[in-house]
């Protein structure tokens, strides 16, 4: 019986020590995080717009919620748009199908009413307008988990954006400045923007051609005796063709100037939790990384950060201490790999780089560092 108690106490002590060290590792990861959260409280009587600290705007219809009872709503919004924020907050960019993502930014949205989780009515959506430009060919992904990120593709998302209504501006003789201020806009779905651009541009060119042709004809009628006018006189030149060419060039120049307005920055969703705007990243090759920890006996757990240099792409995984580790790794450009751990209150790290031509076997020799230096290592390329 005495030996059993000693064994039980030994197991409990060992388990407690492991939990302490694991907790220390989580504490380091918590200390690395940036605070981009904002909290708002309001009573929803009318359609409401709330703006986050970094510029995200959330449009909330007054009838959005299924279980709202007219009490005070607490709205939580987190905004992570920079690569540094994504890395320091451990927000991995990989899907539940193991696809590597390149992110335009992530937000977290949640509503509670006096501690009660609010749910969105079937068929209703809030609208989110992001402050930054979204990468072309992006889609939206969601995740309800606040610690382990495997993003799930959102089916049937509604995305729209405001584009310059060049036809209406032309009809009213309005010249829009470089910021787009002062003219007419129209909302269109993202998947129809290119179609509308092409249709509007062709129609505007056609209208301008016809307008210039009528202008020339009217000028000829007003200034020339039609009976004596020689339509074959080459001295008059081909006015219509020359002016049409200028009109087309001007239009192309105008579209380049306003191209930024044609990327979607707004979407409508019924999803709460994490929303990520991403496109799938092309992978050059897949390799098997072999990591051996030179001083693994001093630690029980460690985290590995995979930071893709040329993309806003990042992975974080945690492992139990082991003499060797194999990892199937997707290569796309140059990637910085940072290994991080702790013993008591001491921060430990090492790092190396990987690309499609590099070696795949690396010996990890963890060294002591400070929290500030660890941040610099993670966000520097």
CSV table of C-alpha atoms in Angstrom, one decimal:
chain,number,residue,atom,x,y,z
A,1,UNK,CA,0.0,0.0,0.0
A,2,UNK,CA,2.8,2.4,0.9
A,3,UNK,CA,4.6,1.7,-2.4
A,4,UNK,CA,1.3,2.3,-4.3
A,5,UNK,CA,0.9,5.7,-2.6
A,6,UNK,CA,4.5,6.7,-3.4
A,7,UNK,CA,3.9,5.6,-7.0
A,8,UNK,CA,0.7,7.6,-7.2
A,9,UNK,CA,2.3,10.7,-5.7
A,10,UNK,CA,5.2,10.4,-8.2
A,11,UNK,CA,2.8,10.2,-11.1
A,12,UNK,CA,0.8,13.2,-9.9
A,13,UNK,CA,4.0,15.2,-9.4
A,14,UNK,CA,5.2,14.3,-12.9
A,15,UNK,CA,1.9,15.2,-14.4
A,16,UNK,CA,1.8,18.5,-12.5
A,17,UNK,CA,5.3,19.4,-13.7
A,18,UNK,CA,4.3,18.6,-17.3
A,19,UNK,CA,1.2,20.8,-17.0
A,20,UNK,CA,3.3,23.6,-15.6
A,21,UNK,CA,5.8,23.5,-18.4
A,22,UNK,CA,3.0,23.2,-21.0
A,23,UNK,CA,1.3,26.1,-19.3
A,24,UNK,CA,4.5,28.1,-19.5
A,25,UNK,CA,4.7,27.5,-23.2
A,26,UNK,CA,1.1,28.7,-23.7
A,27,UNK,CA,1.9,31.7,-21.5
A,28,UNK,CA,4.8,32.7,-23.8
A,29,UNK,CA,2.4,32.4,-26.8
A,30,UNK,CA,-0.1,34.5,-24.9
A,31,UNK,CA,2.6,37.2,-24.2
A,32,UNK,CA,3.4,37.3,-27.9
A,33,UNK,CA,-0.2,38.2,-28.9
A,34,UNK,CA,-1.2,41.7,-30.0
A,35,UNK,CA,-4.4,43.3,-28.7
A,36,UNK,CA,-6.5,44.3,-31.7
A,37,UNK,CA,-9.9,43.6,-30.0
A,38,UNK,CA,-12.6,46.2,-29.5
A,39,UNK,CA,-15.8,45.8,-27.4
A,40,UNK,CA,-19.0,47.8,-28.1
A,41,UNK,CA,-22.3,47.8,-26.2
A,42,UNK,CA,-25.6,49.0,-27.6
A,43,UNK,CA,-29.3,48.3,-27.7
A,44,UNK,CA,-30.4,47.3,-31.3
A,45,UNK,CA,-33.4,49.5,-32.1
A,46,UNK,CA,-32.5,50.5,-35.7
A,47,UNK,CA,-30.0,49.3,-38.4
A,48,UNK,CA,-26.6,50.0,-36.8
A,49,UNK,CA,-23.0,50.5,-38.1
A,50,UNK,CA,-20.1,49.8,-35.8
A,51,UNK,CA,-16.5,50.6,-36.7
A,52,UNK,CA,-13.5,48.7,-35.3
A,53,UNK,CA,-10.2,50.1,-34.1
A,54,UNK,CA,-8.5,49.3,-37.5
A,55,UNK,CA,-11.3,50.5,-39.7
A,56,UNK,CA,-13.5,47.5,-40.2
A,57,UNK,CA,-17.2,48.5,-40.5
A,58,UNK,CA,-20.0,46.1,-39.5
A,59,UNK,CA,-23.5,46.8,-40.8
A,60,UNK,CA,-26.1,45.3,-38.4
A,61,UNK,CA,-29.7,45.0,-39.5
A,62,UNK,CA,-32.2,45.7,-36.7
A,63,UNK,CA,-33.8,42.3,-37.3
A,64,UNK,CA,-30.6,40.3,-37.6
A,65,UNK,CA,-30.9,38.1,-34.5
A,66,UNK,CA,-33.3,35.2,-33.8
A,67,UNK,CA,-33.2,35.3,-30.0
A,68,UNK,CA,-32.7,39.0,-29.2
A,69,UNK,CA,-35.0,40.3,-26.4
A,70,UNK,CA,-34.2,44.1,-26.7
A,71,UNK,CA,-31.5,44.0,-24.0
A,72,UNK,CA,-27.9,45.4,-24.1
A,73,UNK,CA,-25.8,43.7,-26.8
A,74,UNK,CA,-22.0,43.2,-26.3
A,75,UNK,CA,-20.3,43.2,-29.7
A,76,UNK,CA,-16.7,41.8,-29.9
A,77,UNK,CA,-14.5,42.5,-32.9
A,78,UNK,CA,-10.9,41.4,-33.5
A,79,UNK,CA,-9.0,42.7,-36.6
A,80,UNK,CA,-5.8,41.1,-37.9
A,81,UNK,CA,-4.6,42.4,-41.2
A,82,UNK,CA,-0.8,42.6,-41.0
A,83,UNK,CA,1.5,39.6,-41.3
A,84,UNK,CA,3.0,40.5,-38.0
A,85,UNK,CA,-0.3,40.3,-36.2
A,86,UNK,CA,-1.1,37.0,-37.9
A,87,UNK,CA,2.2,35.5,-36.8
A,88,UNK,CA,2.3,36.8,-33.2
A,89,UNK,CA,-1.3,35.7,-32.6
A,90,UNK,CA,-0.6,32.2,-34.0
A,91,UNK,CA,-3.3,32.4,-36.7
A,92,UNK,CA,-2.4,29.6,-39.0
A,93,UNK,CA,-3.4,29.9,-42.7
A,94,UNK,CA,-4.3,26.3,-43.7
A,95,UNK,CA,-7.7,24.8,-44.6
A,96,UNK,CA,-9.4,21.7,-43.2
A,97,UNK,CA,-8.4,20.1,-46.5
A,98,UNK,CA,-4.7,20.8,-45.9
A,99,UNK,CA,-4.6,23.6,-48.5
A,100,UNK,CA,-2.1,26.4,-47.9
A,101,UNK,CA,-3.7,29.9,-47.9
A,102,UNK,CA,-2.4,33.4,-48.5
A,103,UNK,CA,-4.4,35.8,-46.3
A,104,UNK,CA,-5.7,39.3,-46.9
A,105,UNK,CA,-6.7,39.5,-43.3
A,106,UNK,CA,-8.8,38.0,-40.5
A,107,UNK,CA,-11.6,39.3,-38.3
A,108,UNK,CA,-13.4,37.8,-35.3
A,109,UNK,CA,-17.1,38.7,-34.8
A,110,UNK,CA,-19.4,37.8,-32.0
A,111,UNK,CA,-22.6,39.1,-30.3
A,112,UNK,CA,-24.0,38.4,-26.9
A,113,UNK,CA,-26.9,39.8,-25.0
A,114,UNK,CA,-26.2,40.1,-21.3
A,115,UNK,CA,-24.1,37.0,-21.4
A,116,UNK,CA,-26.4,35.0,-23.7
A,117,UNK,CA,-25.0,34.0,-27.1
A,118,UNK,CA,-27.0,35.6,-29.9
A,119,UNK,CA,-27.9,33.6,-33.0
A,120,UNK,CA,-28.6,35.0,-36.5
A,121,UNK,CA,-32.0,34.5,-38.1
A,122,UNK,CA,-32.2,32.1,-41.0
A,123,UNK,CA,-31.8,34.1,-44.3
A,124,UNK,CA,-30.4,37.2,-42.5
A,125,UNK,CA,-26.8,38.5,-42.8
A,126,UNK,CA,-24.7,41.2,-41.4
A,127,UNK,CA,-22.4,43.1,-43.8
A,128,UNK,CA,-18.7,43.6,-43.1
A,129,UNK,CA,-16.6,46.2,-44.9
A,130,UNK,CA,-12.8,45.7,-44.6
A,131,UNK,CA,-10.4,48.6,-44.6
A,132,UNK,CA,-7.7,46.9,-46.8
A,133,UNK,CA,-7.5,45.7,-50.3
A,134,UNK,CA,-8.4,42.1,-50.8
A,135,UNK,CA,-6.2,39.8,-52.9
A,136,UNK,CA,-7.6,38.8,-56.3
A,137,UNK,CA,-9.3,35.4,-56.5
A,138,UNK,CA,-9.9,35.3,-52.7
A,139,UNK,CA,-12.6,33.4,-51.0
A,140,UNK,CA,-13.9,33.5,-47.4
A,141,UNK,CA,-13.2,30.9,-44.8
A,142,UNK,CA,-14.5,30.5,-41.2
A,143,UNK,CA,-13.4,28.9,-38.0
A,144,UNK,CA,-15.2,28.8,-34.7
A,145,UNK,CA,-12.2,27.6,-32.7
A,146,UNK,CA,-10.1,30.2,-30.9
A,147,UNK,CA,-6.8,28.2,-30.7
A,148,UNK,CA,-6.4,25.6,-33.4
A,149,UNK,CA,-6.9,27.0,-36.9
A,150,UNK,CA,-8.1,24.9,-39.7
A,151,UNK,CA,-10.1,27.1,-42.0
A,152,UNK,CA,-13.4,25.9,-43.6
A,153,UNK,CA,-14.5,27.3,-47.0
A,154,UNK,CA,-17.8,29.3,-46.7
A,155,UNK,CA,-20.2,28.2,-49.4
A,156,UNK,CA,-22.6,30.7,-51.0
A,157,UNK,CA,-21.0,33.8,-49.5
A,158,UNK,CA,-22.4,37.1,-50.7
A,159,UNK,CA,-19.7,39.5,-51.7
A,160,UNK,CA,-20.3,42.9,-53.3
A,161,UNK,CA,-18.5,46.2,-53.8
A,162,UNK,CA,-19.1,49.7,-55.0
A,163,UNK,CA,-17.7,50.6,-58.4
A,164,UNK,CA,-17.7,53.9,-60.3
A,165,UNK,CA,-20.8,54.3,-62.5
A,166,UNK,CA,-19.0,55.7,-65.5
A,167,UNK,CA,-22.1,55.7,-67.7
A,168,UNK,CA,-24.1,57.8,-65.2
A,169,UNK,CA,-21.2,60.1,-64.6
A,170,UNK,CA,-20.8,60.6,-68.4
A,171,UNK,CA,-24.5,61.2,-68.8
A,172,UNK,CA,-24.4,64.0,-66.2
A,173,UNK,CA,-21.0,65.3,-67.4
A,174,UNK,CA,-19.3,64.5,-64.0
A,175,UNK,CA,-15.5,64.2,-63.8
A,176,UNK,CA,-14.5,62.0,-60.8
A,177,UNK,CA,-11.3,62.8,-59.0
A,178,UNK,CA,-8.6,60.3,-58.1
A,179,UNK,CA,-10.2,59.3,-54.8
A,180,UNK,CA,-13.5,58.6,-56.5
A,181,UNK,CA,-15.3,61.4,-54.6
A,182,UNK,CA,-18.0,63.5,-56.3
A,183,UNK,CA,-19.3,60.9,-58.7
A,184,UNK,CA,-22.0,58.2,-58.9
A,185,UNK,CA,-21.3,54.7,-57.7
A,186,UNK,CA,-23.3,51.4,-57.9
A,187,UNK,CA,-23.2,48.2,-55.9
A,188,UNK,CA,-22.5,45.0,-57.8
A,189,UNK,CA,-21.7,41.4,-56.8
A,190,UNK,CA,-18.0,40.6,-56.9
A,191,UNK,CA,-18.3,37.8,-59.4
A,192,UNK,CA,-20.0,40.2,-61.9
A,193,UNK,CA,-17.6,43.1,-61.6
A,194,UNK,CA,-15.5,42.2,-64.6
A,195,UNK,CA,-18.5,41.6,-66.7
A,196,UNK,CA,-20.0,45.0,-65.8
A,197,UNK,CA,-16.6,46.7,-66.4
A,198,UNK,CA,-16.3,45.3,-69.9
A,199,UNK,CA,-20.0,46.0,-70.7
A,200,UNK,CA,-19.9,49.5,-69.4
A,201,UNK,CA,-16.5,50.3,-71.1
A,202,UNK,CA,-17.7,49.1,-74.5
A,203,UNK,CA,-21.0,50.9,-74.2
A,204,UNK,CA,-19.2,54.1,-73.1
A,205,UNK,CA,-16.8,53.9,-76.1
A,206,UNK,CA,-19.8,53.3,-78.4
A,207,UNK,CA,-21.7,56.2,-77.0
A,208,UNK,CA,-18.7,58.5,-77.3
A,209,UNK,CA,-18.1,57.4,-80.9
A,210,UNK,CA,-21.7,58.1,-81.8
A,211,UNK,CA,-21.7,61.4,-79.9
A,212,UNK,CA,-18.5,62.6,-81.7
A,213,UNK,CA,-19.9,61.5,-85.0
A,214,UNK,CA,-23.0,63.5,-84.5
A,215,UNK,CA,-21.0,66.5,-83.3
A,216,UNK,CA,-18.9,66.4,-86.5
A,217,UNK,CA,-21.9,66.0,-88.7
A,218,UNK,CA,-23.7,68.9,-87.1
A,219,UNK,CA,-20.6,71.0,-87.4
A,220,UNK,CA,-20.3,70.2,-91.1
A,221,UNK,CA,-24.0,71.0,-91.7
A,222,UNK,CA,-23.8,74.3,-89.9
A,223,UNK,CA,-20.6,75.6,-91.6
A,224,UNK,CA,-20.8,74.2,-95.1
A,225,UNK,CA,-23.1,74.5,-98.0
A,226,UNK,CA,-24.0,70.8,-98.5
A,227,UNK,CA,-24.5,71.2,-102.2
A,228,UNK,CA,-20.9,72.4,-102.6
A,229,UNK,CA,-19.3,70.2,-99.9
A,230,UNK,CA,-16.8,67.7,-101.3
A,231,UNK,CA,-17.0,64.6,-99.0
A,232,UNK,CA,-14.0,63.1,-100.7
A,233,UNK,CA,-11.7,66.0,-99.9
A,234,UNK,CA,-8.8,64.4,-98.1
A,235,UNK,CA,-7.9,67.7,-96.4
A,236,UNK,CA,-10.7,67.1,-93.9
A,237,UNK,CA,-9.1,63.9,-92.7
A,238,UNK,CA,-10.8,61.0,-90.8
A,239,UNK,CA,-12.1,62.9,-87.8
A,240,UNK,CA,-14.1,60.1,-86.3
A,241,UNK,CA,-11.3,57.5,-86.4
A,242,UNK,CA,-8.8,59.9,-84.8
A,243,UNK,CA,-11.1,61.0,-82.0
A,244,UNK,CA,-12.3,57.5,-81.3
A,245,UNK,CA,-8.7,56.4,-80.8
A,246,UNK,CA,-8.2,59.2,-78.3
A,247,UNK,CA,-11.4,58.4,-76.5
A,248,UNK,CA,-10.4,54.7,-76.1
A,249,UNK,CA,-7.0,55.6,-74.7
A,250,UNK,CA,-8.5,58.1,-72.3
A,251,UNK,CA,-11.0,55.4,-71.1
A,252,UNK,CA,-8.2,52.9,-70.5
A,253,UNK,CA,-6.3,55.4,-68.5
A,254,UNK,CA,-9.3,56.2,-66.5
A,255,UNK,CA,-9.9,52.5,-65.7
A,256,UNK,CA,-6.3,52.1,-64.5
A,257,UNK,CA,-6.7,55.1,-62.2
A,258,UNK,CA,-9.9,53.6,-60.7
A,259,UNK,CA,-8.8,50.0,-60.7
A,260,UNK,CA,-8.6,49.9,-56.9
A,261,UNK,CA,-12.4,50.4,-56.7
A,262,UNK,CA,-13.1,47.1,-58.5
A,263,UNK,CA,-11.7,44.8,-55.8
A,264,UNK,CA,-14.3,43.6,-53.3
A,265,UNK,CA,-13.9,44.8,-49.7
A,266,UNK,CA,-17.4,44.0,-48.5
A,267,UNK,CA,-19.1,40.7,-47.8
A,268,UNK,CA,-22.4,39.6,-46.2
A,269,UNK,CA,-22.4,36.6,-43.9
A,270,UNK,CA,-24.4,34.8,-41.2
A,271,UNK,CA,-21.2,33.3,-39.7
A,272,UNK,CA,-20.0,34.3,-36.3
A,273,UNK,CA,-16.5,33.6,-35.0
A,274,UNK,CA,-13.4,33.9,-37.2
A,275,UNK,CA,-13.7,35.0,-40.8
A,276,UNK,CA,-10.6,34.8,-43.1
A,277,UNK,CA,-10.2,36.4,-46.6
A,278,UNK,CA,-7.8,34.1,-48.5
A,279,UNK,CA,-6.8,32.6,-51.7
A,280,UNK,CA,-5.2,29.2,-52.1
A,281,UNK,CA,-1.4,29.4,-52.5
A,282,UNK,CA,0.4,27.5,-55.2
A,283,UNK,CA,2.8,25.0,-53.8
A,284,UNK,CA,6.1,24.5,-55.6
A,285,UNK,CA,6.8,21.1,-54.0
A,286,UNK,CA,6.3,19.0,-50.9
A,287,UNK,CA,9.2,17.8,-48.8
A,288,UNK,CA,9.7,15.9,-45.5
A,289,UNK,CA,11.5,18.0,-43.0
A,290,UNK,CA,13.6,16.1,-40.5
A,291,UNK,CA,14.2,18.0,-37.2
A,292,UNK,CA,16.5,16.7,-34.5
A,293,UNK,CA,16.5,18.5,-31.1
A,294,UNK,CA,20.0,18.5,-29.8
A,295,UNK,CA,18.9,19.5,-26.2
A,296,UNK,CA,15.5,17.9,-26.2
A,297,UNK,CA,15.9,16.4,-22.7
A,298,UNK,CA,15.5,19.8,-21.1
A,299,UNK,CA,12.1,20.5,-22.5
A,300,UNK,CA,8.7,18.7,-22.7
A,301,UNK,CA,6.9,20.7,-25.3
A,302,UNK,CA,7.9,23.1,-28.2
A,303,UNK,CA,6.2,25.1,-30.9
A,304,UNK,CA,7.3,25.5,-34.5
A,305,UNK,CA,6.4,28.5,-36.6
A,306,UNK,CA,6.6,28.2,-40.4
A,307,UNK,CA,6.7,31.8,-41.9
A,308,UNK,CA,6.5,32.1,-45.7
A,309,UNK,CA,8.6,35.1,-46.7
A,310,UNK,CA,6.8,36.4,-49.8
A,311,UNK,CA,3.2,35.7,-48.7
A,312,UNK,CA,1.0,36.5,-45.8
A,313,UNK,CA,1.1,32.8,-45.1
A,314,UNK,CA,1.9,31.2,-41.7
A,315,UNK,CA,1.6,27.9,-39.9
A,316,UNK,CA,2.1,27.1,-36.2
A,317,UNK,CA,2.2,23.6,-34.7
A,318,UNK,CA,3.0,22.3,-31.2
A,319,UNK,CA,4.7,19.1,-30.3
A,320,UNK,CA,5.9,17.0,-27.4
A,321,UNK,CA,9.6,16.8,-26.9
A,322,UNK,CA,11.3,14.2,-29.0
A,323,UNK,CA,14.8,13.5,-30.2
A,324,UNK,CA,13.6,13.7,-33.9
A,325,UNK,CA,10.5,14.9,-35.7
A,326,UNK,CA,9.3,14.4,-39.3
A,327,UNK,CA,7.1,17.0,-40.9
A,328,UNK,CA,5.5,16.9,-44.4
A,329,UNK,CA,6.0,20.5,-45.6
A,330,UNK,CA,4.6,22.5,-48.5
A,331,UNK,CA,7.3,24.7,-50.1
A,332,UNK,CA,6.4,28.0,-51.7
A,333,UNK,CA,9.3,30.4,-51.9
A,334,UNK,CA,11.6,31.0,-49.0
A,335,UNK,CA,10.3,30.0,-45.5
A,336,UNK,CA,11.6,30.8,-42.1
A,337,UNK,CA,11.2,28.0,-39.5
A,338,UNK,CA,11.4,29.1,-35.9
A,339,UNK,CA,11.4,26.6,-33.1
A,340,UNK,CA,10.4,27.9,-29.6
A,341,UNK,CA,10.2,26.4,-26.2
A,342,UNK,CA,10.7,27.2,-22.5
A,343,UNK,CA,12.2,25.8,-19.3
A,344,UNK,CA,10.7,27.4,-16.2
A,345,UNK,CA,10.8,31.2,-17.1
A,346,UNK,CA,13.5,30.9,-19.7
A,347,UNK,CA,12.6,31.5,-23.4
A,348,UNK,CA,14.4,29.2,-25.9
A,349,UNK,CA,14.6,29.4,-29.7
A,350,UNK,CA,16.4,28.4,-32.9
A,351,UNK,CA,15.6,29.0,-36.5
A,352,UNK,CA,16.6,28.1,-40.1
A,353,UNK,CA,15.4,28.7,-43.7
A,354,UNK,CA,13.8,26.3,-46.2
A,355,UNK,CA,13.2,26.6,-50.0
A,356,UNK,CA,12.7,24.1,-52.8
A,357,UNK,CA,16.5,23.6,-53.2
A,358,UNK,CA,17.6,23.5,-49.6
A,359,UNK,CA,18.4,20.5,-47.4
A,360,UNK,CA,15.6,18.9,-45.4
A,361,UNK,CA,17.6,17.7,-42.3
A,362,UNK,CA,18.1,20.2,-39.6
A,363,UNK,CA,19.6,20.0,-36.1
A,364,UNK,CA,17.9,22.3,-33.6
A,365,UNK,CA,20.0,23.8,-30.8
A,366,UNK,CA,17.7,25.8,-28.6
A,367,UNK,CA,19.3,29.0,-27.1
A,368,UNK,CA,18.1,31.4,-24.4
A,369,UNK,CA,16.5,34.6,-25.5
A,370,UNK,CA,14.2,37.4,-24.3
A,371,UNK,CA,10.5,37.9,-25.3
A,372,UNK,CA,11.4,41.1,-27.2
A,373,UNK,CA,14.1,39.3,-29.2
A,374,UNK,CA,11.7,36.4,-29.9
A,375,UNK,CA,9.2,38.8,-31.4
A,376,UNK,CA,11.9,40.3,-33.6
A,377,UNK,CA,12.9,36.8,-34.8
A,378,UNK,CA,9.3,35.9,-35.6
A,379,UNK,CA,8.4,39.0,-37.6
A,380,UNK,CA,11.7,39.7,-39.4
A,381,UNK,CA,12.3,38.0,-42.7
